[in-house]
Tab-separated table of C-alpha atoms in Angstrom:
chain	number	residue	atom	x	y	z
A	1	MET	CA	121.115	122.865	96.422
A	2	HIS	CA	120.234	119.245	97.867
A	3	ARG	CA	118.206	120.903	100.517
A	4	HIS	CA	116.209	122.649	97.873
A	5	ALA	CA	115.921	119.035	96.148
A	6	MET	CA	114.601	117.664	99.517
A	7	HIS	CA	111.997	120.532	99.936
A	8	HIS	CA	110.921	119.779	96.366
A	9	VAL	CA	110.332	116.002	96.924
A	10	LEU	CA	108.428	116.415	100.424
A	11	GLN	CA	106.613	119.524	99.749
A	12	LYS	CA	105.666	119.836	96.251
A	13	SER	CA	103.824	117.274	93.853
A	14	ARG	CA	103.843	117.420	90.176
A	15	ALA	CA	100.249	115.830	90.200
A	16	VAL	CA	97.506	117.354	92.335
A	17	GLY	CA	97.540	119.505	95.357
A	18	VAL	CA	95.067	119.985	98.713
A	19	PHE	CA	95.331	123.048	100.835
A	20	VAL	CA	94.315	122.004	104.139
A	21	THR	CA	93.129	123.748	107.368
A	22	LEU	CA	92.957	121.233	110.064
A	23	MET	CA	92.742	121.004	113.952
A	24	GLY	CA	95.750	119.489	115.862
A	25	ALA	CA	94.007	116.292	116.741
A	26	LEU	CA	93.792	115.030	113.100
A	27	SER	CA	97.407	113.964	113.513
A	28	ALA	CA	98.634	114.542	117.059
A	29	ALA	CA	96.164	113.078	119.520
A	30	GLY	CA	97.575	110.287	121.634
A	31	ALA	CA	100.620	108.202	121.574
A	32	ALA	CA	101.635	106.201	118.336
A	33	GLN	CA	101.935	102.537	119.251
A	34	ALA	CA	105.423	101.033	118.518
A	35	GLY	CA	106.143	99.089	115.354
A	36	ILE	CA	106.908	95.656	115.046
A	37	GLU	CA	110.863	94.963	114.742
A	38	GLY	CA	111.141	92.943	111.125
A	39	ALA	CA	113.496	92.514	108.410
A	40	SER	CA	114.234	95.453	106.011
A	41	ALA	CA	114.330	95.677	102.382
A	42	PRO	CA	117.479	96.516	99.925
A	43	PRO	CA	117.741	99.891	98.379
A	44	SER	CA	114.684	100.922	96.288
A	45	ALA	CA	114.300	100.033	92.710
A	46	SER	CA	113.385	102.443	90.130
A	47	ALA	CA	110.620	102.056	87.552
A	48	SER	CA	112.851	99.985	85.239
A	49	ALA	CA	114.324	97.895	87.867
A	50	PRO	CA	115.259	94.316	87.185
A	51	ALA	CA	112.993	91.733	87.691
A	52	ALA	CA	113.196	89.346	90.934
A	53	SER	CA	114.391	85.694	90.212
A	54	ALA	CA	111.088	84.043	91.312
A	55	PRO	CA	108.384	83.547	88.881
A	56	VAL	CA	106.370	85.856	90.850
A	57	ALA	CA	108.625	87.700	93.283
A	58	SER	CA	107.999	88.269	96.846
A	59	VAL	CA	109.097	91.465	98.822
A	60	PRO	CA	112.810	91.138	100.012
A	61	THR	CA	113.481	90.798	103.591
A	62	VAL	CA	117.376	90.754	103.685
A	63	PRO	CA	118.298	91.989	106.927
A	64	LEU	CA	120.502	95.018	107.284
A	65	ALA	CA	122.737	96.253	110.235
A	66	LYS	CA	121.005	98.504	112.597
A	67	THR	CA	122.056	101.706	113.398
A	68	LYS	CA	122.636	103.325	116.824
A	69	GLU	CA	119.642	103.769	118.795
A	70	GLN	CA	117.352	106.437	117.534
A	71	PRO	CA	114.936	108.709	118.842
A	72	GLU	CA	111.358	108.505	117.553
A	73	ARG	CA	108.685	110.950	117.834
A	74	PRO	CA	104.722	110.929	116.717
A	75	ALA	CA	104.937	112.282	112.922
A	76	GLY	CA	101.285	112.310	111.864
A	77	SER	CA	98.370	109.815	110.745
A	78	PHE	CA	96.826	108.049	107.698
A	79	TRP	CA	92.986	108.113	107.314
A	80	GLN	CA	90.668	106.119	104.814
A	81	GLY	CA	87.224	106.924	103.852
A	82	ALA	CA	84.632	107.872	101.290
A	83	VAL	CA	82.864	110.702	99.586
A	84	GLY	CA	79.196	110.821	98.589
A	85	LYS	CA	78.676	106.865	98.833
A	86	GLY	CA	74.854	105.736	99.342
A	87	ALA	CA	72.320	103.955	97.993
A	88	ASP	CA	71.822	106.481	95.067
A	89	SER	CA	75.520	107.586	94.283
A	90	PRO	CA	78.627	105.283	94.046
A	91	GLY	CA	80.997	108.113	95.083
A	92	TRP	CA	84.748	107.553	95.617
A	93	ASN	CA	87.133	106.559	97.906
A	94	VAL	CA	89.636	108.884	99.361
A	95	TRP	CA	93.115	107.777	101.269
A	96	LEU	CA	94.529	110.660	103.228
A	97	ASN	CA	98.216	110.993	105.027
A	98	VAL	CA	98.554	114.033	107.282
A	99	TYR	CA	102.224	114.667	108.690
A	100	ASP	CA	102.951	116.672	111.749
A	101	PRO	CA	105.504	119.760	111.380
A	102	PRO	CA	109.112	118.896	112.463
A	103	PRO	CA	109.908	119.703	115.929
A	104	LYS	CA	112.186	122.867	115.054
A	105	GLU	CA	109.075	124.103	113.053
A	106	GLN	CA	106.819	123.599	116.103
A	107	ASP	CA	109.305	125.507	118.346
A	108	LYS	CA	109.189	128.381	116.099
A	109	ASP	CA	105.440	128.381	116.185
A	110	LYS	CA	104.189	129.804	119.582
A	111	ASP	CA	100.537	129.151	118.564
A	112	PRO	CA	99.770	125.178	119.260
A	113	VAL	CA	96.527	125.868	117.078
A	114	ALA	CA	98.582	126.957	114.153
A	115	ASP	CA	100.877	124.018	113.280
A	116	THR	CA	101.365	123.845	109.639
A	117	LEU	CA	100.707	120.522	108.155
A	118	THR	CA	101.689	118.730	104.947
A	119	GLY	CA	101.077	115.333	103.509
A	120	GLU	CA	99.376	113.940	100.395
A	121	ALA	CA	96.035	112.047	99.519
A	122	TYR	CA	94.649	109.826	96.857
A	123	ASP	CA	91.422	109.260	95.315
A	124	ASP	CA	89.541	107.066	92.820
A	125	ARG	CA	86.723	109.558	91.900
A	126	PRO	CA	85.873	109.005	88.030
A	127	GLN	CA	87.906	110.834	85.330
A	128	GLY	CA	89.706	112.387	88.502
A	129	ARG	CA	93.406	112.750	89.448
A	130	ALA	CA	94.877	110.236	91.670
A	131	PHE	CA	97.077	112.505	93.779
A	132	TRP	CA	97.002	115.423	95.902
A	133	THR	CA	99.500	117.095	98.111
A	134	ILE	CA	98.316	118.618	101.419
A	135	GLU	CA	99.279	121.971	103.173
A	136	GLY	CA	97.514	123.784	105.734
A	137	ARG	CA	97.000	125.020	109.351
A	138	ASN	CA	95.106	123.705	112.443
A	139	VAL	CA	91.976	125.674	113.738
A	140	PRO	CA	90.190	125.528	117.056
A	141	GLU	CA	86.892	123.246	117.822
A	142	ARG	CA	87.667	120.289	116.103
A	143	ARG	CA	86.623	121.612	112.635
A	144	PHE	CA	88.408	121.504	109.305
A	145	VAL	CA	88.475	122.440	105.797
A	146	TRP	CA	90.067	121.110	102.834
A	147	ARG	CA	90.523	122.932	99.788
A	148	GLU	CA	91.547	121.016	96.485
A	149	ARG	CA	94.043	122.133	94.168
A	150	ALA	CA	95.060	120.215	90.971
A	151	GLU	CA	98.808	121.060	89.754
A	152	ALA	CA	100.427	119.595	86.632
A	153	LEU	CA	102.796	120.624	83.959
A	154	ASP	CA	101.653	122.106	80.557
A	155	ALA	CA	103.472	121.366	77.185
A	156	ALA	CA	106.077	123.905	78.075
A	157	GLY	CA	107.109	122.529	81.489
A	158	GLN	CA	105.481	125.219	83.257
A	159	SER	CA	103.074	124.465	86.337
A	160	VAL	CA	99.494	124.788	85.754
A	161	VAL	CA	97.010	125.016	88.847
A	162	ARG	CA	93.209	124.387	88.844
A	163	GLU	CA	91.285	124.807	92.002
A	164	GLY	CA	88.912	122.024	92.995
A	165	GLY	CA	86.290	121.281	95.592
A	166	THR	CA	86.127	121.889	99.274
A	167	LEU	CA	85.649	119.301	102.128
A	168	SER	CA	84.668	120.807	105.514
A	169	GLY	CA	83.882	119.033	108.423
A	170	ALA	CA	84.800	117.770	112.063
A	171	LEU	CA	86.271	115.184	114.148
A	172	SER	CA	84.583	112.984	116.537
A	173	ALA	CA	85.447	113.428	120.201
A	174	ASP	CA	88.259	110.850	120.347
A	175	GLY	CA	89.745	111.915	116.985
A	176	THR	CA	89.494	108.666	115.405
A	177	THR	CA	86.836	109.669	112.780
A	178	ALA	CA	86.082	112.512	110.590
A	179	ALA	CA	82.880	113.687	108.762
A	180	GLY	CA	81.519	116.544	106.681
A	181	THR	CA	80.342	117.869	103.257
A	182	TRP	CA	82.469	117.861	99.840
A	183	SER	CA	81.379	120.729	97.964
A	184	ASP	CA	82.202	122.160	94.052
A	185	GLY	CA	80.091	124.754	93.037
A	186	GLY	CA	76.368	123.962	93.268
A	187	ARG	CA	77.376	120.218	94.119
A	188	SER	CA	77.719	118.756	97.515
A	189	GLN	CA	78.380	115.258	98.629
A	190	PRO	CA	78.782	113.689	102.394
A	191	PHE	CA	82.083	112.383	103.350
A	192	THR	CA	83.340	110.342	106.287
A	193	LEU	CA	86.941	109.282	107.343
A	194	LYS	CA	88.475	106.800	109.732
A	195	ARG	CA	92.038	107.038	111.094
A	196	VAL	CA	93.843	103.708	110.514
A	197	ALA	CA	97.285	104.329	111.293
A	198	ARG	CA	99.671	106.738	113.095
A	199	TYR	CA	103.446	107.738	111.667
A	200	GLN	CA	106.412	107.361	113.702
A	201	GLU	CA	109.797	109.119	112.949
A	202	ALA	CA	113.107	107.766	114.091
A	203	THR	CA	116.202	109.949	113.528
A	204	GLY	CA	119.836	109.109	114.441
A	205	ALA	CA	123.344	108.403	112.634
A	206	SER	CA	124.151	105.807	110.285
A	207	GLY	CA	128.037	105.739	109.443
A	208	GLN	CA	128.802	109.204	108.724
A	209	ALA	CA	125.457	109.992	107.671
A	210	LYS	CA	122.295	111.390	109.358
A	211	LEU	CA	119.318	109.227	108.965
A	212	THR	CA	115.480	109.975	109.244
A	213	GLU	CA	113.203	107.269	108.696
A	214	ARG	CA	109.389	107.535	108.828
A	215	TYR	CA	106.975	104.806	108.784
A	216	PRO	CA	103.228	104.090	109.700
A	217	VAL	CA	102.271	101.962	112.812
A	218	THR	CA	98.382	100.327	112.746
A	219	GLY	CA	98.271	98.202	115.631
A	220	ASP	CA	97.421	95.083	113.517
A	221	ALA	CA	100.318	92.722	114.108
A	222	ALA	CA	100.294	91.293	110.442
A	223	ILE	CA	99.961	94.481	108.670
A	224	ASP	CA	102.879	95.975	110.783
A	225	ALA	CA	105.036	93.290	109.961
A	226	LEU	CA	104.605	94.070	106.440
A	227	ILE	CA	105.551	97.653	107.190
A	228	GLN	CA	108.722	96.793	108.976
A	229	SER	CA	109.656	94.435	105.952
A	230	LEU	CA	110.216	97.590	104.011
A	231	ARG	CA	112.296	99.598	106.554
A	232	VAL	CA	116.006	100.156	105.600
A	233	ARG	CA	117.351	101.519	108.898
A	234	LYS	CA	120.731	102.483	107.348
A	235	CYS	CA	122.055	104.871	104.840
A	236	ASP	CA	124.597	103.722	102.057
A	237	GLN	CA	128.188	104.025	103.142
A	238	TYR	CA	128.959	107.112	100.823
A	239	ASP	CA	125.921	109.014	101.925
A	240	THR	CA	126.006	112.058	104.353
A	241	GLU	CA	122.269	112.397	104.600
A	242	CYS	CA	119.461	109.921	103.973
A	243	VAL	CA	115.540	110.072	104.438
A	244	ILE	CA	113.360	107.028	103.992
A	245	ARG	CA	109.721	107.294	104.083
A	246	ILE	CA	107.306	104.664	104.092
A	247	SER	CA	103.791	105.990	103.015
A	248	ALA	CA	100.255	104.219	103.472
A	249	VAL	CA	98.580	104.202	100.441
A	250	GLY	CA	95.890	101.835	101.178
A	251	LEU	CA	95.463	99.448	104.551
A	252	GLY	CA	92.588	96.454	104.758
A	253	ASP	CA	92.537	93.231	103.324
A	254	THR	CA	95.040	94.815	100.396
A	255	VAL	CA	97.921	96.389	101.906
A	256	SER	CA	99.733	98.941	99.693
A	257	LEU	CA	102.746	100.870	100.637
A	258	LEU	CA	105.155	103.269	99.105
A	259	ARG	CA	108.774	103.577	100.057
A	260	MET	CA	110.798	107.096	98.994
A	261	VAL	CA	114.666	106.766	99.642
A	262	TRP	CA	116.240	110.331	99.049
A	263	ALA	CA	120.153	110.358	99.687
A	264	TYR	CA	122.676	112.934	99.334
A	265	SER	CA	126.563	112.118	99.116
A	266	GLY	CA	127.927	115.181	97.498
A	267	GLY	CA	127.130	117.337	94.221
A	268	ALA	CA	124.372	119.804	93.562
A	269	HIS	CA	121.567	118.045	95.017
A	270	GLY	CA	120.645	114.564	96.229
A	271	ASN	CA	118.187	112.200	94.335
A	272	TYR	CA	115.376	110.051	95.374
A	273	SER	CA	113.573	106.933	94.119
A	274	PHE	CA	110.541	104.687	94.745
A	275	THR	CA	109.916	101.050	95.983
A	276	ALA	CA	106.432	99.751	96.696
A	277	GLY	CA	105.098	96.776	98.527
A	278	ASN	CA	101.506	95.157	97.814
A	279	TRP	CA	99.856	92.154	99.725
A	280	ARG	CA	96.570	90.574	99.871
A	281	ARG	CA	94.983	88.667	102.825
A	282	GLY	CA	94.074	85.076	102.078
A	283	ALA	CA	93.616	81.909	103.999
A	284	GLN	CA	97.642	81.582	104.675
A	285	GLY	CA	97.785	85.510	105.867
A	286	PHE	CA	99.140	88.112	103.625
A	287	GLN	CA	100.845	87.097	100.253
A	288	PRO	CA	102.819	89.556	98.324
A	289	ILE	CA	101.416	90.816	94.808
A	290	ALA	CA	103.155	91.792	91.732
A	291	LEU	CA	101.328	93.578	88.476
A	292	ALA	CA	101.366	89.786	86.865
A	293	ASP	CA	99.008	88.960	90.058
A	294	VAL	CA	96.543	91.570	89.233
A	295	LEU	CA	96.677	91.915	85.502
A	296	ASN	CA	96.788	89.056	82.749
A	297	PRO	CA	100.707	88.870	82.187
A	298	THR	CA	100.301	88.830	78.346
A	299	SER	CA	102.127	90.782	75.477
A	300	ALA	CA	98.510	92.327	74.453
A	301	CYS	CA	97.857	93.360	77.876
A	302	LEU	CA	101.287	94.859	78.495
A	303	GLN	CA	100.561	97.018	75.086
A	304	SER	CA	97.106	98.094	76.521
A	305	PHE	CA	98.663	98.978	79.816
A	306	ASN	CA	101.609	100.879	78.586
A	307	THR	CA	99.060	102.840	76.128
A	308	GLN	CA	97.270	103.898	79.383
A	309	ILE	CA	100.504	104.516	81.327
A	310	VAL	CA	102.106	106.782	78.439
A	311	ASP	CA	98.745	108.754	78.148
A	312	ALA	CA	98.588	109.417	81.894
A	313	LEU	CA	102.108	110.620	81.795
A	314	LYS	CA	101.514	113.059	79.165
A	315	ARG	CA	98.397	114.403	80.798
A	316	GLU	CA	100.574	115.058	83.849
A	317	GLY	CA	103.334	116.893	81.594
A	318	ALA	CA	106.191	114.355	81.505
A	319	PRO	CA	108.592	115.577	79.187
A	320	ASP	CA	109.559	112.259	78.283
A	321	ALA	CA	106.411	110.022	78.764
A	322	PRO	CA	107.207	107.158	76.469
A	323	ARG	CA	110.066	106.161	78.644
A	324	GLY	CA	107.618	105.170	81.338
A	325	ALA	CA	106.622	102.084	79.440
A	326	LEU	CA	106.680	98.894	81.377
A	327	LYS	CA	108.865	95.803	80.375
A	328	GLU	CA	107.432	92.296	80.752
A	329	ARG	CA	109.882	91.765	83.691
A	330	ASP	CA	108.345	94.781	85.552
A	331	LEU	CA	105.043	92.684	85.935
A	332	ARG	CA	106.694	90.096	87.979
A	333	ASN	CA	108.814	92.165	90.125
A	334	ALA	CA	106.942	92.663	93.623
A	335	ALA	CA	109.325	95.672	94.318
A	336	PHE	CA	108.388	97.557	91.325
A	337	PRO	CA	107.081	100.937	92.359
A	338	PHE	CA	103.256	100.556	91.836
A	339	THR	CA	100.250	101.089	94.084
A	340	LEU	CA	96.759	100.061	94.213
A	341	GLN	CA	93.998	102.602	94.988
A	342	GLY	CA	90.496	101.529	94.666
A	343	ASP	CA	89.735	100.721	91.019
A	344	ARG	CA	93.299	102.076	89.757
A	345	ILE	CA	96.638	101.087	89.279
A	346	VAL	CA	99.268	103.898	90.039
A	347	VAL	CA	102.729	103.661	88.810
A	348	HIS	CA	105.356	105.992	90.510
A	349	TYR	CA	108.368	107.608	88.579
A	350	GLY	CA	111.335	109.141	90.385
A	351	PRO	CA	113.252	112.131	88.769
A	352	TYR	CA	115.119	111.372	85.293
A	353	GLU	CA	112.840	108.563	84.609
A	354	VAL	CA	110.439	110.215	82.427
A	355	GLY	CA	111.860	113.610	82.622
A	356	PRO	CA	114.644	115.989	84.241
A	357	TYR	CA	115.304	116.435	87.655
A	358	SER	CA	113.550	119.598	87.659
A	359	SER	CA	110.492	117.989	86.761
A	360	GLY	CA	110.346	116.047	89.996
A	361	ALA	CA	108.307	112.974	90.440
A	362	PHE	CA	105.310	111.786	88.072
A	363	ARG	CA	102.450	109.287	88.896
A	364	ALA	CA	100.477	107.583	86.129
A	365	ALA	CA	97.181	106.234	87.017
A	366	VAL	CA	95.257	103.703	84.959
A	367	ARG	CA	91.683	102.255	85.947
A	368	PHE	CA	91.246	98.652	85.498
A	369	ASP	CA	88.104	99.267	83.427
A	370	ASP	CA	89.928	101.183	80.672
A	371	LEU	CA	92.354	98.328	79.956
A	372	GLY	CA	89.693	95.841	78.234
A	373	SER	CA	89.519	92.285	78.122
A	374	ALA	CA	93.024	91.676	77.353
A	375	CYS	CA	93.907	92.440	80.909
A	376	LYS	CA	91.360	90.592	82.631
A	377	ARG	CA	92.960	87.565	84.534
A	378	PRO	CA	91.095	84.183	83.478
A	379	THR	CA	88.942	82.724	86.029
A	380	THR	CA	89.621	79.276	87.714
């Protein structure tokens, strides 16, 4: 049962999905750079996590004991880009994670051009969804086709799927950029992508438990130090298995990372939760940011934000959407599971937080422009 639960969280989102056909160079070309060793954060916080003690919290960096030496392997890549941006069109931004198949699955597949890929992507298109999942297979000649699929739950809790547009294109010779055309019916827009990080996956033992940890590596020492600050490197003492996955959501002058921790210690299934880290580059380097740093932390703003959050959860089919409303302390908790994606704030909810375990995880995306003047921070 717990294996099924793990498959659920890694392979199936309750938001939006993309089917991807992609050649192997997209995520496997070259060797990944080694990550910078750093401090690690305590166990992840839920959407109702208590506030940090500081007025504006910083990401926790309490050192944890290291496990035995862990073998690592390249595990995928992170891409950023835009669709349809030009002089006559604002277009939208895209952020795409593509993960390599696990080694056992690679061994089963005799054709290296047909490896199965998984992952997720985000976009900030107007009136669009914030999250996709990715499935697909590689094709030769450095070309790829991505087919979008939107998936959510209806009022009865049943899965509803809507087909979206198609992105087709090709990789550059060195595999670091991609370009092509997005099309949906009679509409078409050009797109470009740049690879900005590679994923490493470490496996080993942590006490009695099996530990798997995946994290991105960018080659930028400052950003890689932030990534390392979210690493856990150990399971809890009663776990028999745990999986920690740090996903890049945005990398640049603003860094947005999401950490998922899944653990099994007995019973019908394991469970998982989310923690995030967000930073903004300034004159003194990267500084941690909480929601109170991007929104006006007043009662009026919190009320407006919660109205948008609950409405977004209802659109995604969350059975208990009102439970997703934030508290004032959440605004000042830098580990609170929110990420910044273009013109949106996205809040991430694990199982049980806005519905039963069988409903899985949910994401509520809110555009800054929809919050009105109550949430605009005063200028200095």
